[in-house]
mmCIF file with all atom_site columns, C-alpha atoms in Angstrom:
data_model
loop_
_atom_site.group_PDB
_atom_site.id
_atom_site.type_symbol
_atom_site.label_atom_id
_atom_site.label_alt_id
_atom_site.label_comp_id
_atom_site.label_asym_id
_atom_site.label_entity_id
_atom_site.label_seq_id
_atom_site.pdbx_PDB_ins_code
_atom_site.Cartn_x
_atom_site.Cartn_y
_atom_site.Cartn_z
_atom_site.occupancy
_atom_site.B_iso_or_equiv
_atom_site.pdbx_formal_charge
_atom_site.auth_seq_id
_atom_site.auth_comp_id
_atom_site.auth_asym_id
_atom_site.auth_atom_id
_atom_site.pdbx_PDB_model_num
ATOM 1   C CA . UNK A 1 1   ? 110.763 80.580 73.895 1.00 85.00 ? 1   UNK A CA 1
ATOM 2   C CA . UNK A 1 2   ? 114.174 80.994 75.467 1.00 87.00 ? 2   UNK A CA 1
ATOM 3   C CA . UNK A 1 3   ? 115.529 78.018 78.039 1.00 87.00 ? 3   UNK A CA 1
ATOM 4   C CA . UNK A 1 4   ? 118.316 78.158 79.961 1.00 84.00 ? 4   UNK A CA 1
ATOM 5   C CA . UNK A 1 5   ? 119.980 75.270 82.010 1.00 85.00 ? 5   UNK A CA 1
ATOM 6   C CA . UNK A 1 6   ? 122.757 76.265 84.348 1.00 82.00 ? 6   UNK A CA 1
ATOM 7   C CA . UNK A 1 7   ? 125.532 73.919 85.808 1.00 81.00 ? 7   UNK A CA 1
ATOM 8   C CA . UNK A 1 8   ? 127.991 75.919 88.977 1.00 74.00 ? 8   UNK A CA 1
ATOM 9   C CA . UNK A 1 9   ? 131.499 73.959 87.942 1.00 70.00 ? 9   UNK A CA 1
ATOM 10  C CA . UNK A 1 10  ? 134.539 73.997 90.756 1.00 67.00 ? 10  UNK A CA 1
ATOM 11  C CA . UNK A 1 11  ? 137.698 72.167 89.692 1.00 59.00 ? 11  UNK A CA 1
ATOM 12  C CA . UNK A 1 12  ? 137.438 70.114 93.512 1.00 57.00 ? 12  UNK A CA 1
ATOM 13  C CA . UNK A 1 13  ? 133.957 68.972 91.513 1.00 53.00 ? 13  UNK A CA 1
ATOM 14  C CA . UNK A 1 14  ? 136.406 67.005 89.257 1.00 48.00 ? 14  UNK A CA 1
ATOM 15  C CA . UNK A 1 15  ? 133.762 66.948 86.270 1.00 48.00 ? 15  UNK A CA 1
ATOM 16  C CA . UNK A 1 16  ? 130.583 66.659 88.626 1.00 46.00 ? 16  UNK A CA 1
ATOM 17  C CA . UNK A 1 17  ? 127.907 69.023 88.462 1.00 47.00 ? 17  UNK A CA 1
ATOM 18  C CA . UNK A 1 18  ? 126.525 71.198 91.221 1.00 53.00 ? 18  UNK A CA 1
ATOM 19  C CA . UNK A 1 19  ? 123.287 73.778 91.072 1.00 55.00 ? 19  UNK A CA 1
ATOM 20  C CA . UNK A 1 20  ? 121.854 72.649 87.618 1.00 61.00 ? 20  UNK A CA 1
ATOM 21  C CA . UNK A 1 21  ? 118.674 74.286 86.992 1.00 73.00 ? 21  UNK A CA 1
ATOM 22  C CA . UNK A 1 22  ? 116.518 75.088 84.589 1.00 81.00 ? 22  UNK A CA 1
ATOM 23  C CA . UNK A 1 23  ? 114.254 78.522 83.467 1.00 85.00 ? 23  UNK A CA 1
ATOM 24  C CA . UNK A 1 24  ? 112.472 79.202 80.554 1.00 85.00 ? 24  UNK A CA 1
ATOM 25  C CA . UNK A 1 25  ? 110.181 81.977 79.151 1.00 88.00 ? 25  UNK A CA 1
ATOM 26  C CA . UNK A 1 26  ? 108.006 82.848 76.040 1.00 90.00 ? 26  UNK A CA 1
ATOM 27  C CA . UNK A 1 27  ? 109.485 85.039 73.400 1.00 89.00 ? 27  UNK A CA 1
ATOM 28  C CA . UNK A 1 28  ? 107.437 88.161 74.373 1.00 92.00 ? 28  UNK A CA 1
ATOM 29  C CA . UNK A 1 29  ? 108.981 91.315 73.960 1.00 94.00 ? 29  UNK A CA 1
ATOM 30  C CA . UNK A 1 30  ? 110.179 92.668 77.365 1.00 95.00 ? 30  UNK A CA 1
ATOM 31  C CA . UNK A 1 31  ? 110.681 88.660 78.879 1.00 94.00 ? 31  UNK A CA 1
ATOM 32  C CA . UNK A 1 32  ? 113.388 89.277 81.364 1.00 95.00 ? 32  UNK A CA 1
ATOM 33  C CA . UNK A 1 33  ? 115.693 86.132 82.991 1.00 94.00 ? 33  UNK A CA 1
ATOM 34  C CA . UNK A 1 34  ? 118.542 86.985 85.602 1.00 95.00 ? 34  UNK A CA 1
ATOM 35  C CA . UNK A 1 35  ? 121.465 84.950 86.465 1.00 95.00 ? 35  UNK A CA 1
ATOM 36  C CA . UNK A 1 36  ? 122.540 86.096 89.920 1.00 94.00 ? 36  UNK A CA 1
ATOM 37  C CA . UNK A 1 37  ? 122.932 85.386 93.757 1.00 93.00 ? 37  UNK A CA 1
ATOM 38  C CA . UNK A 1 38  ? 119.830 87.177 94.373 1.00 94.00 ? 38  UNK A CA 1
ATOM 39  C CA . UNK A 1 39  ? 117.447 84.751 94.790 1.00 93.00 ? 39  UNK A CA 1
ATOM 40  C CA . UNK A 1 40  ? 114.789 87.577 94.715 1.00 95.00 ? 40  UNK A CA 1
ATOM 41  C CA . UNK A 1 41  ? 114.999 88.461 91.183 1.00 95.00 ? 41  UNK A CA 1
ATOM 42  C CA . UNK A 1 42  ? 117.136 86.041 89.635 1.00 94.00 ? 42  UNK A CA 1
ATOM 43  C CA . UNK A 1 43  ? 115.676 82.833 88.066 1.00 91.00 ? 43  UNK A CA 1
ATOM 44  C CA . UNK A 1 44  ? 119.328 80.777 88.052 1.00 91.00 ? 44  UNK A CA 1
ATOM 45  C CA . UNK A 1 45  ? 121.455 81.198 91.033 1.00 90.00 ? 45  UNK A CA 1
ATOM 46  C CA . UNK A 1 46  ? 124.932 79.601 91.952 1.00 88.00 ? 46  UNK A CA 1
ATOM 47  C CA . UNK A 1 47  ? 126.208 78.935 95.712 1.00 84.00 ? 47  UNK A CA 1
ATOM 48  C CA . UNK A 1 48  ? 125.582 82.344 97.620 1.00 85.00 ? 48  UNK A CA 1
ATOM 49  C CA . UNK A 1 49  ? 129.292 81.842 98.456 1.00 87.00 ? 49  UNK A CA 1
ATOM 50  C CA . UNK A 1 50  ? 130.891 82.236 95.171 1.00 89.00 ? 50  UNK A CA 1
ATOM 51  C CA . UNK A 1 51  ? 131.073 85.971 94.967 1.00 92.00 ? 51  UNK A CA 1
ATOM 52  C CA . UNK A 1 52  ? 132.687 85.817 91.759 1.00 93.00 ? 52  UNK A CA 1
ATOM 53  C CA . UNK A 1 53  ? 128.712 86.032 90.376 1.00 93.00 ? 53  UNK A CA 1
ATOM 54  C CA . UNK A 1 54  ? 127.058 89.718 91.111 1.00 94.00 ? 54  UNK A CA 1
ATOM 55  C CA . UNK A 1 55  ? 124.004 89.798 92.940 1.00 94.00 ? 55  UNK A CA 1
ATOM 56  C CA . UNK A 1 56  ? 122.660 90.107 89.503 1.00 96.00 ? 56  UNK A CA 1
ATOM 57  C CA . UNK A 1 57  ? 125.026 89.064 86.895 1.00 96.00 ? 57  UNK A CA 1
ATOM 58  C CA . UNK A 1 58  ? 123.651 88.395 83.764 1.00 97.00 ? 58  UNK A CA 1
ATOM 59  C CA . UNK A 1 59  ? 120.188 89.347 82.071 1.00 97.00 ? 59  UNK A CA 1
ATOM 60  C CA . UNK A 1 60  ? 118.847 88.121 79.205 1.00 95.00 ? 60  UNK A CA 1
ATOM 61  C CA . UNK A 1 61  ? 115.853 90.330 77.315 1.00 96.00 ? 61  UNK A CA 1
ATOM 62  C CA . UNK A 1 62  ? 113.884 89.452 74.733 1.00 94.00 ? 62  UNK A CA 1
ATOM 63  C CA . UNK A 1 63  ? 113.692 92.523 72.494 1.00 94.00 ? 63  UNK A CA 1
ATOM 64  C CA . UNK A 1 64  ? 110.831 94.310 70.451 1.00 94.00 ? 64  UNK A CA 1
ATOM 65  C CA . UNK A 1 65  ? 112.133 91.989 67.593 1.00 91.00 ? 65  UNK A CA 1
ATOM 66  C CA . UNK A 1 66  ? 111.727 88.123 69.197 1.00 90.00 ? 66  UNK A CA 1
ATOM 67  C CA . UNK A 1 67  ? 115.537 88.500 69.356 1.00 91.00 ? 67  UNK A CA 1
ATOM 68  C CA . UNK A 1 68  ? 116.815 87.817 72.971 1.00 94.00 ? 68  UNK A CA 1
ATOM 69  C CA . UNK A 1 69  ? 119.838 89.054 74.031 1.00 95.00 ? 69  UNK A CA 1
ATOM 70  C CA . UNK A 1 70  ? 122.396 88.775 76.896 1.00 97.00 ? 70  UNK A CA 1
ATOM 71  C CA . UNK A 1 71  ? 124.215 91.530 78.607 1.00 98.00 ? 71  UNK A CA 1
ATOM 72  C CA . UNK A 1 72  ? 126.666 91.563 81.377 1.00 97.00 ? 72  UNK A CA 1
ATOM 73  C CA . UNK A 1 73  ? 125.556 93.942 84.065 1.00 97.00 ? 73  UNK A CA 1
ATOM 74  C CA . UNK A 1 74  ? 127.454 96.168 85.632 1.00 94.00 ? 74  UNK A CA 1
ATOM 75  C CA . UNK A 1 75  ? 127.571 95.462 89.062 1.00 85.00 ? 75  UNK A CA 1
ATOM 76  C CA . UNK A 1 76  ? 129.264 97.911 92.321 1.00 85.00 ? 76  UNK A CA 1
ATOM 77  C CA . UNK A 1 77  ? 132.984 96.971 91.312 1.00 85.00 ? 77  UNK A CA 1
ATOM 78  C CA . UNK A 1 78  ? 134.346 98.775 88.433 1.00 89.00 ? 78  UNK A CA 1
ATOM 79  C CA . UNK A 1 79  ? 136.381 96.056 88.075 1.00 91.00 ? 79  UNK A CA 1
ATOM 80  C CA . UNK A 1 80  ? 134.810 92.320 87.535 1.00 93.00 ? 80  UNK A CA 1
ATOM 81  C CA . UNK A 1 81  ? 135.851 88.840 89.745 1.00 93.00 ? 81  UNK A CA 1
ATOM 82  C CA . UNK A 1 82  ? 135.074 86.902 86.169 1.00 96.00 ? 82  UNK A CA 1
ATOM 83  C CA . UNK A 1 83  ? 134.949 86.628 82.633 1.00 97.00 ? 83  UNK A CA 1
ATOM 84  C CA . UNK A 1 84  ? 132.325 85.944 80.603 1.00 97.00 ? 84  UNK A CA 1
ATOM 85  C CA . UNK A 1 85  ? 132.485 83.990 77.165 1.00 97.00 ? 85  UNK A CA 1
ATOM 86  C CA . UNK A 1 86  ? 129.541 83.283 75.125 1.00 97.00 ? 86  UNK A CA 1
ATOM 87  C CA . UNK A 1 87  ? 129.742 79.889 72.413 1.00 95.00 ? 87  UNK A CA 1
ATOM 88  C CA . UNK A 1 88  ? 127.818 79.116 69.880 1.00 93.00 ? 88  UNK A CA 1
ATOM 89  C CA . UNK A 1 89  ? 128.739 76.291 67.961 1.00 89.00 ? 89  UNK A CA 1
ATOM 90  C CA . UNK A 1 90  ? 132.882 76.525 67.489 1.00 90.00 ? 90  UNK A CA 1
ATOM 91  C CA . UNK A 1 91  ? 133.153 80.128 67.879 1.00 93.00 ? 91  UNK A CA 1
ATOM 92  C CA . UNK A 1 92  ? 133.031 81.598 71.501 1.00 95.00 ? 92  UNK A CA 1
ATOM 93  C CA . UNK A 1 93  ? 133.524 85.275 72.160 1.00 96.00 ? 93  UNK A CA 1
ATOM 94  C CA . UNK A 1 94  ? 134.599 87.949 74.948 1.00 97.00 ? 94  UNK A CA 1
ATOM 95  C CA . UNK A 1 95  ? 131.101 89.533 76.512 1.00 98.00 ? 95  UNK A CA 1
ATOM 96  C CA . UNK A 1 96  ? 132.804 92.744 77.652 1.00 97.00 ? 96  UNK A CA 1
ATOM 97  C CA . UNK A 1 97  ? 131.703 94.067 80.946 1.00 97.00 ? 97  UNK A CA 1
ATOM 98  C CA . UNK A 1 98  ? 128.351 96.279 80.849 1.00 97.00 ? 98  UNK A CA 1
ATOM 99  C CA . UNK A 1 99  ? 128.164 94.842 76.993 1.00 98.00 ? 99  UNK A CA 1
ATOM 100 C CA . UNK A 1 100 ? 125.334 93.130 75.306 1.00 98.00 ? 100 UNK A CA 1
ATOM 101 C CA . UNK A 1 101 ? 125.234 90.271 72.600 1.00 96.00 ? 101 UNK A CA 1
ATOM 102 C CA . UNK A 1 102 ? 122.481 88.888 70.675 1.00 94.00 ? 102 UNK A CA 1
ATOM 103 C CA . UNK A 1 103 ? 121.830 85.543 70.717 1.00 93.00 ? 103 UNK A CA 1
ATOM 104 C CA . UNK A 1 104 ? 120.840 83.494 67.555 1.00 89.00 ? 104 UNK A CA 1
ATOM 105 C CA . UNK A 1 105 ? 117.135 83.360 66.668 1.00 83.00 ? 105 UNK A CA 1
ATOM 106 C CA . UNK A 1 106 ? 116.669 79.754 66.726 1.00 83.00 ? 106 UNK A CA 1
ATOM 107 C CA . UNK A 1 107 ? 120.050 78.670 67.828 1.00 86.00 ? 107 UNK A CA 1
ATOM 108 C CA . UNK A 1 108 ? 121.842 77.485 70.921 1.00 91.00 ? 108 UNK A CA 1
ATOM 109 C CA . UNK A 1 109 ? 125.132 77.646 73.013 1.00 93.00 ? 109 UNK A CA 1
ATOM 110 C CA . UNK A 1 110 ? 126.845 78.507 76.516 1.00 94.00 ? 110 UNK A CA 1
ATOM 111 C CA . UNK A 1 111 ? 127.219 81.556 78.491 1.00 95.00 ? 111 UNK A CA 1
ATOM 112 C CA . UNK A 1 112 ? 130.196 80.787 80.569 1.00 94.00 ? 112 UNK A CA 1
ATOM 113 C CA . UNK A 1 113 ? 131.357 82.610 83.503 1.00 95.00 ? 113 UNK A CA 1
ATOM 114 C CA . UNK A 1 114 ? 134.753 82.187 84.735 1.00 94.00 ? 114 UNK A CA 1
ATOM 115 C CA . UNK A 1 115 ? 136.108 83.649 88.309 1.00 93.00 ? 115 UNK A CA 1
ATOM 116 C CA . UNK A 1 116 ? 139.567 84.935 87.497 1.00 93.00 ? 116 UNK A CA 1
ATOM 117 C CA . UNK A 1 117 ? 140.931 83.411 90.978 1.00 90.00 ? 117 UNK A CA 1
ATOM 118 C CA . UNK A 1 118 ? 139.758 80.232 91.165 1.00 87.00 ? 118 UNK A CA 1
ATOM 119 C CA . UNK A 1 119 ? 138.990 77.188 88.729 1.00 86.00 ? 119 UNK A CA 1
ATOM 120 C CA . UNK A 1 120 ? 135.098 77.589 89.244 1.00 87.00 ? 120 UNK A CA 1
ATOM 121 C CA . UNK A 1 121 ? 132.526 77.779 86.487 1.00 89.00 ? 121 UNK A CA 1
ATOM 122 C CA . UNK A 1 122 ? 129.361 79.018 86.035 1.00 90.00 ? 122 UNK A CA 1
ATOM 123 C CA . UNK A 1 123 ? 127.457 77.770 82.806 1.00 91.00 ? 123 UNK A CA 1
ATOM 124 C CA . UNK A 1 124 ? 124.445 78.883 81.360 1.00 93.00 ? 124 UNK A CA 1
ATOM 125 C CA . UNK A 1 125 ? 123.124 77.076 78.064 1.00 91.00 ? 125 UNK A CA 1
ATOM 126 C CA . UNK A 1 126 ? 120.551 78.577 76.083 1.00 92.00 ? 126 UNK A CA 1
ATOM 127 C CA . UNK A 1 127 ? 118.272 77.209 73.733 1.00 90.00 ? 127 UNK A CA 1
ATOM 128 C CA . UNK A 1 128 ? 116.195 79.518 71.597 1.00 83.00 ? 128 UNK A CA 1
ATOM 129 C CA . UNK A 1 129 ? 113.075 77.561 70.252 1.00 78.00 ? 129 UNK A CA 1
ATOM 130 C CA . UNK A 1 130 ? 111.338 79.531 67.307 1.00 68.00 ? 130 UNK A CA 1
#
C-alpha cells in the first residue's frame, strides 16, 4: 500500500498548513494516484489558483514489480512553473521534467514541488507500507 498526505505551503501561510489531504491505494500492479488541479482524475489537489501545479502534475504507478514510482508529467508548456525534489531520508534529488523515480519499497519521504516565482509549496509525503 502506497499513502500519500499532501500539505499546499505559501510563505503568507507563515508555517500554517493549507489543503492537507490524504490518498492511499493497494500495491497492485497498474494502481495509479495523480497530484493535479484536476479534480476529475487527480486524488490530491492544491488551490485551483496556483497554476504553478499542471492540471495533472504528478503520477505515481505501482509497477509489475510492487515497486511504485513517481514521474513528473509533461504538461502543455515545454517549459515548467516549478521544480520538483524528491527526499528520502537526508538525501533529496532533482525529478527532471517528463522523468520518473522509484520510490523505496518499504520506505518513506517528500515529493516537493516548488513554483519558481513565488515562495509556495506543494508537498506530497509518501509512505510505502510492505
Amino acid at each position: 500500500m502506497l499513502e500519500l498526505t499532501m500539505a499546499s505551503v505559501s510563505q503568507a501561510d507563515a508555517g500554517a498548513t493549507a489543503g492537507m489531504a490524504m490518498a492511499d491505494a493497494d500495491s497492485t500492479p497498474g494502481a495509479v494516484l495523480r497530484v493535479g488541479r484536476d479534480r476529475t482524475v487527480c486524488r490530491l489537489a492544491p488551490p485551483e489558483d496556483w497554476l504553478f501545479i499542471s492540471r495533472t502534475h504528478l503520477e505515481f504507478l505501482c509497477g509489475p514489480d510492487g515497486v511504485w514510482r513517481v514521474t513528473w508529467l509533461l504538461g502543455s508548456h515545454p517549459d515548467p512553473a516549478s521544480e520538483v525534489q524528491v527526499r528520502v531520508g537526508q538525501q533529496q534529488q532533482p525529478l527532471a521534467y517528463g522523468a520518473t523515480m522509484a520510490l523505496p519499497h518499504g520506505g518513506s519521504g517528500e515529493v516537493i514541488i516548488q513554483d519558481r516565482t513565488s515562495p509556495r509549496t506543494v508537498n506530497v509525503g509518501f509512505y510505502h507500507e510492505i
